Structures are given as C-alpha cells and as structure tokens.
Amino acid sequence: MVVSPVMIQAILERDVNDREFLEQLHELQHKLQFLKAQEFKEAKAVSDVQDVIENLKYKAMEKMREWLLVKISFFKKPLTNYQIPQNALLKNRFFYEFFLANDRQVAREIRDEYMDTVGKMFFSYFKTYASRLFKLQMADSATKDDLLGAEDHVKGGGFFSISSKPQFQFECLFRSIQYALVDHCSHEYLFIADFFMVTGQTTVELFTQIMGKAITHLLKMFQENIAINYDAISLYICICLCSKYYDLMAEREVPPIDGYWDSILRLLWARFESVMEMHNDSVRNLDVQRLTVDTTPHYVIRRYAEFTCALLVCCQLSGKPMDPQLQKHLTRQQTEIEKLLNRLASQLPKRKDRLVCVINNYDVILNILDERVTTDSKERTSFWELQQTKISSFVEEMLNPHFGQLIAFVNECEPLVEQSHTQLLIRYANSGHITDIVKAFSADWKKSIDAINREILTSFTNFKNGTNILQAAFTQLVQYYHRFSKVLSHEAFTECAVRNELINIHHIMVELKKYKPVY
C-alpha cells in the first residue's frame, strides 16, 4: 500500500472546500477500509503506512470538524437564510459520513450541535414571526356581540380610526404561519434524512428534537388566539386550510407533524362548535315582540342566509365532501331559523300575510344560496321544499275568496264521483247550487283574475318569485275548473241546463296568458 505525496499535501494543506481535498478524502477512506480488512493478517505492507494513514485521518477530521461547527454556527446569526449553510453542508455530506465510519463520538457531537442550534433557530423564528404577524390582525374582527340574532346596527369607527398599517383577517395570518411551517418542516425533514443518512423512525425522532419546541409554541399560541375568535367563517376556513396542508404534507411524505394538525383541528372544531352555539342561542332568545315585523325579508334571515352560504362556499372550494360535523351544525342552525321564522310570522294578524312573510324569507335564502353555491346542499333542498309547501297554501288562500264555492264543490263531489255515489250527486244537481257557481264564475272570473294578479305582484319583494307564484295560482285555477267540468260531465248532472253556460277552458287559458310575464 502506498500513500502518495498528493494525498498528504491535499489533506494537510488544502482547504476542505477544495475539490482535491474531497477527492483525496474519498481515497483516504478507501485505504482506511482496506486497513480494517487487513487488520488481523499482520501484513507488512499495511503496517508500514498505518501510522501515516492514521495521522492523515486525524488531521482530516480535525479540519472537517472545525469546518462543520463553523457552518452550523452560521445558523445562530439573526436573519440568516439558513438554507445557504444547509446547502453547503449537503454539498460536503461525505464529511459526516467519514465521521460515522471513523469516529462516531465526533459524529454525534456534530449531530447534537446541529439539532440544538437549528432547534433554537426555528423556535426563535416562529416565535418572532407569529407574534409580529398577529399584531397585524384586524381590530374590527368579530366579537361576542356579532351574532345572528344581534340587533341590526353599523359598527362604529370614523376616519381617524383607520390604521396606517395593513390589517388582515385571522385566517390570512393563520394561513401564512401554517404555510411557513409546512415549508420549513418539509425542507428540514428531507435535509435530516439526506445529511444524517437516516430513515424511518430515526428521522422522525431527530426531526421532533429539532422542531418540537417551535411546534409546541405554535400550538400554545394558536390555542390562545383561537379561544378568542368569534368568527365561525374564519374558523371553518382555518379548518379547510389544515386539511389542505395535512394532505400536502402527506403528498411530500413528511409524516412527523400529523399530531400537530390533529391538535389544531381539535381546537378549531371545538371553538367552531362553541361559536355556532352562541349564534343559535342568539336566535333562540330573540324577542320577536320587540322587532318590527312585516311581510318583507327580515334582516336576521338574510344574515343567516349569507352566513350559511359562506360556509357552504368554503366547503365547496375545499374540494371535499360535506364534513359531517359541519352538516350537524348547519342542521341545528336551520332548525332554529325555522322556529324563528314561525315566531316572526305569528306576529302578523292575517294568515295570508303570514304566508307571504314566510315565502319572502325563504326566497331570500334560496336566492343567496343559488347565487354562490353551485353544488347541491341539504339546506337548499330543505328550504325549497318548505317554500313550495307554503306557496301551495298561499295559492289556496288567494283562490278561495274569489272561487271558494267552486273549489268547495270540487272537493266535495270528486270523492263521490270516484265512489259512484250517484244518488248523492243528484241531490247536488237538484239543489240549484251548481247554477249559482256557474253564473258567479261567468260574471266575475275576469275581475277575480285581475285582482289576484295585482295582489300577488304587490305582495312579494322578488318580482320573479311573485310572477312564479302568480302562474302557480293560475295553473291551480285551471286545474280546479277542469276538475269542475269533469265532475259536471257525470251522468248525475245530465239534466243540468247550466252546463251549456260553462266557459270554455281554452278561453280562460287565453285570458290567463295575458298575465304571463315576458323576461
């Protein structure tokens, strides 16, 4: 075995950054491995150069140890881009590999120094970054008084209250901190695995020692800030962000902070539930007798619609199915809103006005949901069904004053026709009641249609909704008249001469088309 002068000169005189030093270090490592292999063979060729090789090894380790510790000390400098010294370490990763092969104690010293220094750096970085960032949170964020059932008022604040600093919502600050954490954790995890040549649980343990303090501090800080957040929409956006970052970390195959996301999600869901209950309580405890109630949409209902729409849009944009926890809270809140709407409507004396009030409020909810939410939702379906039920009741309420006798006759006689009770039907034919119905209808049907048109179009705040209800009323009228004609075609009414005075149903439909809107 020969130790060349080139190797001796490179190890002793060259800087560790020189390529020649690294090349000769690799060569020295090969010779050291050969020495270990020949250790028990007592070969003279080995013993002649063993002392020289050992001395070169110690000299190389001395220079590399000093260089590595200097590079690690760079992490202590404030505002340092820590990826620059990390890249330098990765470029000379063989130095650490050399220590592992020849002096594990020094290798452990290097590793411990790195973990201690970088761990303190990350702790200081995230502590400072997060505290400064939260100073930029908007001063007029939601408070405990900003609830669905709160009185309608405008927040104060004049020209002189405007801050010169940029201000951000809680979820913006939350996103910035979490994104920084994701990036740094991903980079650090991959660096540890690469530089220290570890895998699996060992990598996780080293990563935890480095990032543990920073993550613990962030958890404590978020626990404090989440506990004073009264904005349910903001909280749910943060929940969606956590899910996104959780998936991103899984995609990058960086598992060590799964527990962190679980803890943050528990905090967010617990606070979200608490805030939603506060909203529900505010709606439940609302004294409707102190409110001004009419047939127009109420501000609490509009507020609820916009609030629910925001949550559904967030869920939609997350690209994931509806979360069962969110659905549970939305269902509870919908129940409270329906109860409130019934209480509001009960303040109106007339049944017709109560129906108009409920329909108008359902309409504003549906319009707001349809404007933004593109996916099907349980809330939209439920409110649509409730609205249709109320519209059917309203249509009957509108037709009865004008065509009540005809409607009552149809409802009474149709079952008799179906059950073939001819004798009972003959009694109706002989009573003269049919003549009164036909003559009254013939005399007043046009005026009644016009009156229904005027009343419906002035009752509903949404013109499109009003015209749809008008068409529903006219459709129902045509159906009643068709059923009336069908009943009169029964053999029991053969002798009724008034049947010849029935207005042709097509004539009625032509007249009704005049009221059909042109959009």
Coordinates of C-alpha atoms in Angstrom, one line a residue:
M1 CA 0.0 0.0 0.0
V2 CA 1.3 3.4 -1.0
V3 CA 0.4 6.8 0.4
S4 CA 1.0 9.3 -2.3
P5 CA 2.5 12.8 -1.6
V6 CA -0.5 14.2 -3.4
M7 CA -2.8 12.8 -0.7
I8 CA -0.6 14.0 2.1
Q9 CA -0.4 17.5 0.6
A10 CA -4.1 17.7 -0.1
I11 CA -5.1 16.5 3.4
L12 CA -2.6 18.7 5.2
E13 CA -2.6 21.9 3.1
R14 CA -5.8 22.1 1.0
D15 CA -8.9 23.9 2.2
V16 CA -11.8 21.5 3.0
N17 CA -13.8 23.2 0.3
D18 CA -11.3 22.3 -2.4
R19 CA -12.3 19.6 -4.7
E20 CA -8.9 18.0 -4.4
F21 CA -9.3 17.7 -0.7
L22 CA -12.7 15.9 -1.1
E23 CA -11.2 13.5 -3.7
Q24 CA -8.3 12.6 -1.5
L25 CA -10.6 12.2 1.4
H26 CA -12.5 9.6 -0.5
E27 CA -9.2 7.9 -1.3
L28 CA -8.2 8.0 2.3
Q29 CA -11.5 6.4 3.3
H30 CA -10.8 3.5 0.9
K31 CA -7.4 3.0 2.5
L32 CA -8.8 3.1 6.0
Q33 CA -11.4 0.4 5.0
F34 CA -8.6 -1.7 3.5
L35 CA -6.6 -1.3 6.7
K36 CA -9.5 -2.6 8.7
A37 CA -9.9 -5.5 6.4
Q38 CA -6.2 -6.4 6.7
E39 CA -6.0 -5.7 10.5
F40 CA -5.7 -9.4 11.5
K41 CA -3.4 -10.5 8.7
E42 CA -0.3 -8.7 10.0
A43 CA 0.7 -7.7 6.5
K44 CA 4.0 -5.7 6.5
A45 CA 2.7 -3.6 3.6
V46 CA 0.0 -2.4 5.8
S47 CA 2.0 -1.8 9.0
D48 CA 4.5 0.4 7.1
V49 CA 1.9 3.0 6.2
Q50 CA -0.6 2.6 9.0
D51 CA 0.7 5.4 11.2
V52 CA 0.8 7.8 8.2
I53 CA -2.8 6.9 7.3
E54 CA -4.0 7.3 10.9
N55 CA -2.3 10.7 11.2
L56 CA -3.9 11.8 8.0
K57 CA -7.3 10.6 9.3
Y58 CA -6.9 12.7 12.5
K59 CA -5.8 15.7 10.6
A60 CA -8.7 15.5 8.1
M61 CA -11.2 15.0 11.0
E62 CA -9.8 18.0 12.8
K63 CA -10.2 20.2 9.8
M64 CA -13.7 18.9 8.9
R65 CA -14.9 19.1 12.5
E66 CA -13.9 22.8 12.7
W67 CA -15.5 23.5 9.3
L68 CA -18.8 21.8 10.2
L69 CA -19.0 23.6 13.5
V70 CA -18.4 26.9 11.8
K71 CA -21.1 26.2 9.3
I72 CA -23.5 25.2 12.0
S73 CA -22.7 28.4 13.9
F74 CA -24.0 30.4 10.9
F75 CA -27.5 29.4 11.9
K76 CA -27.1 31.5 15.0
K77 CA -26.9 34.7 13.1
P78 CA -30.2 36.7 13.0
L79 CA -32.0 37.0 9.7
T80 CA -29.8 34.3 8.1
N81 CA -31.1 32.4 5.2
Y82 CA -30.5 29.0 6.8
Q83 CA -30.8 27.1 3.5
I84 CA -27.4 28.6 2.4
P85 CA -25.3 26.9 5.1
Q86 CA -27.5 23.8 4.7
N87 CA -26.7 23.6 1.0
A88 CA -23.0 23.9 1.9
L89 CA -23.4 21.0 4.4
L90 CA -25.2 18.8 1.8
K91 CA -22.5 19.5 -0.7
N92 CA -20.0 18.1 1.7
R93 CA -22.2 15.4 3.2
F94 CA -19.3 13.0 2.9
F95 CA -17.6 14.7 5.8
Y96 CA -20.3 13.5 8.2
E97 CA -20.2 10.1 6.5
F98 CA -16.5 10.0 7.2
F99 CA -17.0 10.7 10.9
L100 CA -19.7 8.0 11.1
A101 CA -17.2 5.5 9.7
N102 CA -14.2 6.5 11.7
D103 CA -15.3 8.4 14.9
R104 CA -18.9 8.1 16.0
Q105 CA -18.4 10.3 19.0
V106 CA -17.4 13.3 16.9
A107 CA -20.3 12.4 14.5
R108 CA -22.7 12.5 17.5
E109 CA -21.2 15.8 18.6
I110 CA -21.8 17.3 15.1
R111 CA -25.3 16.0 15.0
D112 CA -26.2 17.2 18.6
E113 CA -24.7 20.6 17.9
Y114 CA -26.8 20.9 14.7
M115 CA -30.0 19.8 16.4
D116 CA -29.5 22.2 19.3
T117 CA -28.6 25.2 17.2
V118 CA -31.2 24.7 14.5
G119 CA -33.9 23.8 17.1
K120 CA -33.3 27.1 18.8
M121 CA -33.2 28.9 15.5
F122 CA -36.7 27.6 14.5
F123 CA -38.1 28.3 17.9
S124 CA -36.9 31.9 17.8
Y125 CA -38.0 32.3 14.1
F126 CA -41.6 31.1 14.6
K127 CA -42.0 32.8 18.0
T128 CA -41.0 36.2 16.5
Y129 CA -42.8 35.7 13.2
A130 CA -46.1 34.6 14.7
S131 CA -46.1 37.3 17.4
R132 CA -45.4 40.1 14.8
L133 CA -47.9 38.7 12.4
F134 CA -50.7 38.6 14.9
K135 CA -50.1 42.3 15.6
L136 CA -51.5 42.9 12.1
Q137 CA -54.8 41.3 12.9
M138 CA -57.8 43.5 12.1
A139 CA -59.0 45.5 15.0
D140 CA -62.7 45.2 14.0
S141 CA -62.8 41.4 13.9
A142 CA -65.9 39.6 15.0
T143 CA -66.7 39.9 18.7
K144 CA -69.0 38.1 21.1
D145 CA -71.8 40.5 20.1
D146 CA -71.6 39.8 16.4
L147 CA -74.2 37.1 16.3
L148 CA -77.1 36.1 14.0
G149 CA -79.7 37.3 16.5
A150 CA -77.9 40.6 17.3
E151 CA -79.6 43.9 16.7
D152 CA -79.1 45.4 13.2
H153 CA -76.5 48.2 13.6
V154 CA -73.4 49.5 11.9
K155 CA -70.1 49.2 13.6
G156 CA -68.6 52.5 14.7
G157 CA -65.3 53.9 13.6
G158 CA -64.6 57.1 11.8
F159 CA -61.9 58.5 9.6
F160 CA -59.4 58.8 12.5
S161 CA -59.8 55.2 13.5
I162 CA -58.3 54.0 10.2
S163 CA -54.9 52.3 10.8
S164 CA -51.9 53.2 8.7
K165 CA -50.7 49.6 9.0
P166 CA -52.1 46.9 6.7
Q167 CA -54.5 44.7 8.6
F168 CA -55.6 41.1 7.9
Q169 CA -58.3 38.7 9.0
F170 CA -57.4 35.8 11.4
E171 CA -57.5 33.2 8.6
C172 CA -54.9 35.1 6.5
L173 CA -52.5 35.2 9.4
F174 CA -53.2 31.6 10.2
R175 CA -52.5 30.6 6.6
S176 CA -49.2 32.4 6.5
I177 CA -47.9 30.8 9.6
Q178 CA -49.0 27.3 8.7
Y179 CA -47.6 27.6 5.2
A180 CA -44.3 28.7 6.6
L181 CA -44.4 25.7 9.0
V182 CA -45.2 23.3 6.2
D183 CA -42.3 24.6 4.0
H184 CA -39.8 24.6 6.8
C185 CA -40.8 21.2 8.1
S186 CA -40.7 19.7 4.7
H187 CA -37.3 21.1 3.9
E188 CA -35.9 20.2 7.3
Y189 CA -37.2 16.6 7.3
L190 CA -35.7 16.0 3.9
F191 CA -32.4 17.6 5.0
I192 CA -32.1 15.4 8.1
A193 CA -32.8 12.2 6.1
D194 CA -30.2 13.2 3.5
F195 CA -27.4 14.7 5.5
F196 CA -27.5 12.4 8.5
M197 CA -28.3 9.4 6.4
V198 CA -31.2 8.2 8.5
T199 CA -34.6 6.7 7.6
G200 CA -37.9 5.8 9.2
Q201 CA -38.4 6.4 12.9
T202 CA -34.9 7.7 13.4
T203 CA -35.6 10.6 11.1
V204 CA -38.8 11.3 12.9
E205 CA -37.0 11.4 16.3
L206 CA -34.3 13.8 15.0
F207 CA -37.0 16.0 13.4
T208 CA -39.0 16.1 16.6
Q209 CA -36.0 17.1 18.6
I210 CA -35.3 20.0 16.2
M211 CA -38.9 21.2 15.6
G212 CA -40.5 20.2 18.8
K213 CA -40.1 23.5 20.7
A214 CA -41.3 25.6 17.8
I215 CA -44.4 23.4 17.2
T216 CA -45.2 23.3 20.9
H217 CA -45.0 27.1 21.0
L218 CA -47.2 27.5 17.9
L219 CA -49.8 25.2 19.4
K220 CA -49.9 27.2 22.6
M221 CA -50.2 30.5 20.7
F222 CA -53.0 29.2 18.4
Q223 CA -54.8 27.8 21.4
E224 CA -54.9 31.3 22.9
N225 CA -55.9 33.1 19.6
I226 CA -58.5 30.5 18.6
A227 CA -60.1 30.8 22.0
I228 CA -60.9 34.5 21.4
N229 CA -62.0 34.1 17.8
Y230 CA -65.8 34.7 17.4
D231 CA -65.8 34.4 13.6
A232 CA -67.2 31.0 12.6
I233 CA -66.5 31.5 9.0
S234 CA -62.9 32.3 9.8
L235 CA -62.6 29.2 11.9
Y236 CA -64.0 27.0 9.2
I237 CA -61.6 28.4 6.6
C238 CA -58.8 27.5 9.0
I239 CA -60.2 24.0 9.3
C240 CA -60.2 23.7 5.5
L241 CA -56.6 25.1 5.4
C242 CA -55.5 22.5 7.9
S243 CA -57.0 19.7 5.8
K244 CA -55.2 21.1 2.7
Y245 CA -51.8 21.3 4.5
Y246 CA -52.3 17.9 6.0
D247 CA -52.8 16.4 2.5
L248 CA -49.8 18.5 1.2
M249 CA -47.5 17.0 3.9
A250 CA -48.7 13.5 3.1
E251 CA -48.0 14.2 -0.6
R252 CA -44.5 15.2 0.3
E253 CA -44.2 12.1 2.5
V254 CA -43.4 14.2 5.6
P255 CA -45.3 12.5 8.5
P256 CA -43.8 13.9 11.7
I257 CA -46.3 16.7 12.4
D258 CA -49.6 14.7 11.8
G259 CA -50.2 15.1 15.6
Y260 CA -49.9 18.8 15.2
W261 CA -52.6 19.0 12.6
D262 CA -54.9 16.8 14.7
S263 CA -54.4 19.1 17.7
I264 CA -55.1 22.2 15.7
L265 CA -58.2 20.7 14.2
R266 CA -59.5 19.7 17.6
L267 CA -59.0 23.3 18.8
L268 CA -60.7 24.7 15.7
W269 CA -63.7 22.4 15.7
A270 CA -64.3 22.9 19.5
R271 CA -64.2 26.7 19.0
F272 CA -66.4 26.4 15.9
E273 CA -69.0 24.4 17.8
S274 CA -68.9 27.0 20.6
V275 CA -69.4 29.9 18.3
M276 CA -72.2 28.2 16.4
E277 CA -74.0 27.5 19.7
M278 CA -73.7 31.2 20.5
H279 CA -75.3 32.0 17.2
N280 CA -78.1 29.5 17.8
D281 CA -78.7 30.9 21.3
S282 CA -78.9 34.4 20.0
V283 CA -81.6 33.3 17.5
R284 CA -83.4 31.2 20.1
N285 CA -83.5 34.1 22.6
L286 CA -84.6 36.7 20.1
D287 CA -87.7 38.6 21.4
V288 CA -89.8 38.9 18.3
Q289 CA -92.3 41.2 20.0
R290 CA -89.6 43.9 20.2
L291 CA -89.0 43.7 16.4
T292 CA -90.7 45.4 13.5
V293 CA -92.2 42.6 11.6
D294 CA -93.8 42.8 8.1
T295 CA -94.0 40.6 5.0
T296 CA -90.6 41.6 3.7
P297 CA -87.5 39.5 4.4
H298 CA -86.1 40.0 7.9
Y299 CA -82.5 41.1 8.4
V300 CA -81.8 38.1 10.7
I301 CA -82.9 35.7 8.0
R302 CA -80.8 37.5 5.4
R303 CA -77.9 37.4 7.8
Y304 CA -78.4 33.7 8.3
A305 CA -78.5 33.1 4.5
E306 CA -75.3 34.9 3.9
F307 CA -73.6 33.1 6.8
T308 CA -74.7 29.7 5.7
C309 CA -73.8 30.5 2.1
A310 CA -70.3 31.5 3.1
L311 CA -69.8 28.1 5.0
L312 CA -71.1 26.1 2.0
V313 CA -68.9 28.0 -0.4
C314 CA -65.9 27.3 1.8
C315 CA -66.8 23.6 1.8
Q316 CA -67.3 23.7 -1.9
L317 CA -63.9 25.4 -2.6
S318 CA -62.2 22.9 -0.4
G319 CA -62.9 20.2 -3.0
K320 CA -64.0 17.7 -0.4
P321 CA -67.4 16.2 0.5
M322 CA -69.5 17.9 3.2
D323 CA -68.0 17.3 6.6
P324 CA -70.4 15.5 8.9
Q325 CA -69.5 17.9 11.8
L326 CA -70.3 21.0 9.6
Q327 CA -73.6 19.4 8.4
K328 CA -74.6 18.7 12.0
H329 CA -74.1 22.4 13.0
L330 CA -75.9 23.7 9.8
T331 CA -78.9 21.4 10.5
R332 CA -79.1 22.6 14.1
Q333 CA -79.0 26.2 13.0
Q334 CA -81.6 25.7 10.3
T335 CA -83.9 24.3 12.9
E336 CA -83.5 27.5 15.0
I337 CA -84.1 29.7 12.0
E338 CA -87.3 27.9 11.0
K339 CA -88.6 28.3 14.6
L340 CA -87.7 32.0 14.5
L341 CA -89.4 32.4 11.1
N342 CA -92.6 30.9 12.5
R343 CA -92.4 33.2 15.5
L344 CA -91.9 36.2 13.3
A345 CA -94.8 35.3 11.1
S346 CA -97.1 34.7 14.1
Q347 CA -96.8 38.5 14.8
L348 CA -98.9 39.2 11.7
P349 CA -102.7 39.1 12.2
K350 CA -103.8 37.7 8.7
R351 CA -102.9 34.2 7.6
K352 CA -102.3 35.4 4.1
D353 CA -99.7 37.9 5.4
R354 CA -98.1 35.2 7.5
L355 CA -97.7 33.0 4.4
V356 CA -96.3 35.9 2.4
C357 CA -93.8 36.7 5.1
V358 CA -92.5 33.1 5.3
I359 CA -92.3 32.8 1.5
N360 CA -90.4 36.0 1.1
N361 CA -87.9 35.0 3.7
Y362 CA -87.5 31.5 2.2
D363 CA -87.0 33.2 -1.2
V364 CA -84.1 35.4 0.0
I365 CA -82.4 32.4 1.5
L366 CA -82.7 30.4 -1.8
N367 CA -81.6 33.4 -3.9
I368 CA -78.4 33.9 -1.8
L369 CA -77.6 30.2 -1.9
D370 CA -78.3 29.9 -5.6
E371 CA -76.1 32.9 -6.4
R372 CA -72.9 31.4 -4.9
V373 CA -73.3 27.7 -4.1
T374 CA -73.0 25.6 -7.3
T375 CA -73.3 22.2 -5.6
D376 CA -76.4 20.6 -4.1
S377 CA -76.9 21.1 -0.5
K378 CA -79.2 19.7 2.1
E379 CA -80.1 23.2 3.2
R380 CA -81.1 24.4 -0.3
T381 CA -83.3 21.3 -0.9
S382 CA -85.0 21.6 2.5
F383 CA -85.8 25.3 2.1
W384 CA -87.1 24.8 -1.4
E385 CA -89.5 22.1 -0.2
L386 CA -90.6 24.3 2.7
Q387 CA -91.2 27.2 0.3
Q388 CA -93.2 25.1 -2.1
T389 CA -95.4 23.9 0.7
K390 CA -96.1 27.5 1.8
I391 CA -96.7 28.6 -1.8
S392 CA -99.3 25.9 -2.2
S393 CA -101.1 27.1 0.9
F394 CA -100.8 30.7 -0.3
V395 CA -102.3 29.8 -3.7
E396 CA -105.3 28.2 -2.0
E397 CA -105.6 31.3 0.3
M398 CA -105.7 33.5 -2.8
L399 CA -108.2 31.5 -4.8
N400 CA -110.7 30.9 -2.0
P401 CA -112.1 34.4 -1.7
H402 CA -112.8 34.5 -5.4
F403 CA -113.6 30.9 -6.3
G404 CA -114.4 29.4 -2.9
Q405 CA -117.7 27.9 -3.9
L406 CA -116.3 26.2 -7.0
I407 CA -113.3 24.8 -5.0
A408 CA -115.6 23.5 -2.2
F409 CA -117.9 21.9 -4.7
V410 CA -115.0 20.1 -6.5
N411 CA -113.5 18.9 -3.2
E412 CA -116.9 17.6 -2.0
C413 CA -118.1 15.9 -5.3
E414 CA -114.9 14.4 -6.6
P415 CA -114.8 11.7 -4.0
L416 CA -118.5 10.9 -4.6
V417 CA -117.8 10.6 -8.4
E418 CA -114.8 8.2 -7.7
Q419 CA -117.0 6.1 -5.3
S420 CA -120.0 6.2 -7.8
H421 CA -122.4 7.7 -5.2
T422 CA -124.9 8.8 -8.0
Q423 CA -127.8 9.4 -5.6
L424 CA -125.8 11.9 -3.5
L425 CA -124.6 13.7 -6.6
I426 CA -128.2 14.0 -7.9
R427 CA -129.0 15.9 -4.7
Y428 CA -126.3 18.5 -5.7
A429 CA -127.8 18.6 -9.2
N430 CA -131.3 19.4 -7.9
S431 CA -130.2 21.9 -5.3
G432 CA -129.5 24.8 -7.7
H433 CA -126.1 25.2 -6.1
I434 CA -124.4 24.4 -9.4
T435 CA -126.3 27.2 -11.2
D436 CA -125.1 29.7 -8.6
I437 CA -121.5 28.6 -9.0
V438 CA -121.5 28.7 -12.8
K439 CA -123.3 32.1 -13.0
A440 CA -121.0 33.6 -10.4
F441 CA -117.9 32.3 -12.1
S442 CA -119.1 33.6 -15.5
A443 CA -119.8 37.0 -14.2
D444 CA -116.7 37.6 -12.1
W445 CA -113.8 35.4 -13.3
K446 CA -112.0 38.1 -15.3
K447 CA -112.2 40.6 -12.4
S448 CA -111.1 38.0 -10.0
I449 CA -108.1 37.1 -12.1
D450 CA -107.1 40.7 -12.3
A451 CA -107.5 41.2 -8.6
I452 CA -105.3 38.1 -7.9
N453 CA -102.7 39.4 -10.3
R454 CA -102.5 42.8 -8.6
E455 CA -102.4 41.4 -5.1
I456 CA -99.7 38.8 -5.7
L457 CA -97.4 41.1 -7.6
T458 CA -97.5 43.7 -4.8
S459 CA -97.1 41.1 -2.0
F460 CA -93.7 39.7 -2.9
T461 CA -90.4 41.5 -2.8
N462 CA -88.9 39.4 -5.6
F463 CA -90.7 40.1 -8.9
K464 CA -89.6 36.8 -10.4
N465 CA -90.8 34.9 -7.3
G466 CA -94.1 36.8 -7.4
T467 CA -94.7 36.0 -11.1
N468 CA -93.9 32.3 -10.5
I469 CA -96.5 32.2 -7.7
L470 CA -99.0 34.0 -9.9
Q471 CA -98.5 31.4 -12.6
A472 CA -98.9 28.7 -9.9
A473 CA -102.2 30.3 -8.8
F474 CA -103.5 30.4 -12.4
T475 CA -102.4 26.9 -13.0
Q476 CA -104.2 25.7 -9.9
L477 CA -107.3 27.7 -11.0
V478 CA -107.3 26.0 -14.4
Q479 CA -107.0 22.6 -12.7
Y480 CA -109.9 23.4 -10.4
Y481 CA -112.0 24.5 -13.4
H482 CA -111.0 21.4 -15.4
R483 CA -112.0 19.2 -12.4
F484 CA -115.2 21.1 -12.0
S485 CA -116.1 20.5 -15.7
K486 CA -115.2 16.8 -15.3
V487 CA -117.5 16.5 -12.3
L488 CA -120.4 18.1 -14.2
S489 CA -119.8 15.6 -17.1
H490 CA -121.1 12.8 -14.7
E491 CA -124.4 11.3 -15.6
A492 CA -125.9 12.7 -12.4
F493 CA -125.7 16.2 -13.9
T494 CA -127.1 15.3 -17.3
E495 CA -130.3 17.3 -16.7
C496 CA -128.4 20.5 -15.6
A497 CA -129.0 23.0 -18.3
V498 CA -126.4 25.3 -16.8
R499 CA -123.7 23.0 -18.1
N500 CA -124.2 24.7 -21.5
E501 CA -123.2 28.0 -20.0
L502 CA -119.8 26.8 -18.9
I503 CA -117.0 29.0 -20.2
N504 CA -114.6 27.1 -22.5
I505 CA -111.4 26.3 -20.6
H506 CA -109.3 27.3 -23.6
H507 CA -110.9 30.8 -23.4
I508 CA -109.8 31.0 -19.8
M509 CA -106.3 29.9 -20.6
V510 CA -106.0 32.5 -23.4
E511 CA -107.0 35.2 -20.9
L512 CA -104.5 34.0 -18.3
K513 CA -101.7 34.1 -20.9
K514 CA -102.1 37.9 -20.9
Y515 CA -100.7 37.9 -17.4
K516 CA -97.7 35.8 -18.3
P517 CA -94.5 37.9 -17.8
V518 CA -92.0 38.5 -20.6
Y519 CA -88.4 38.4 -19.2

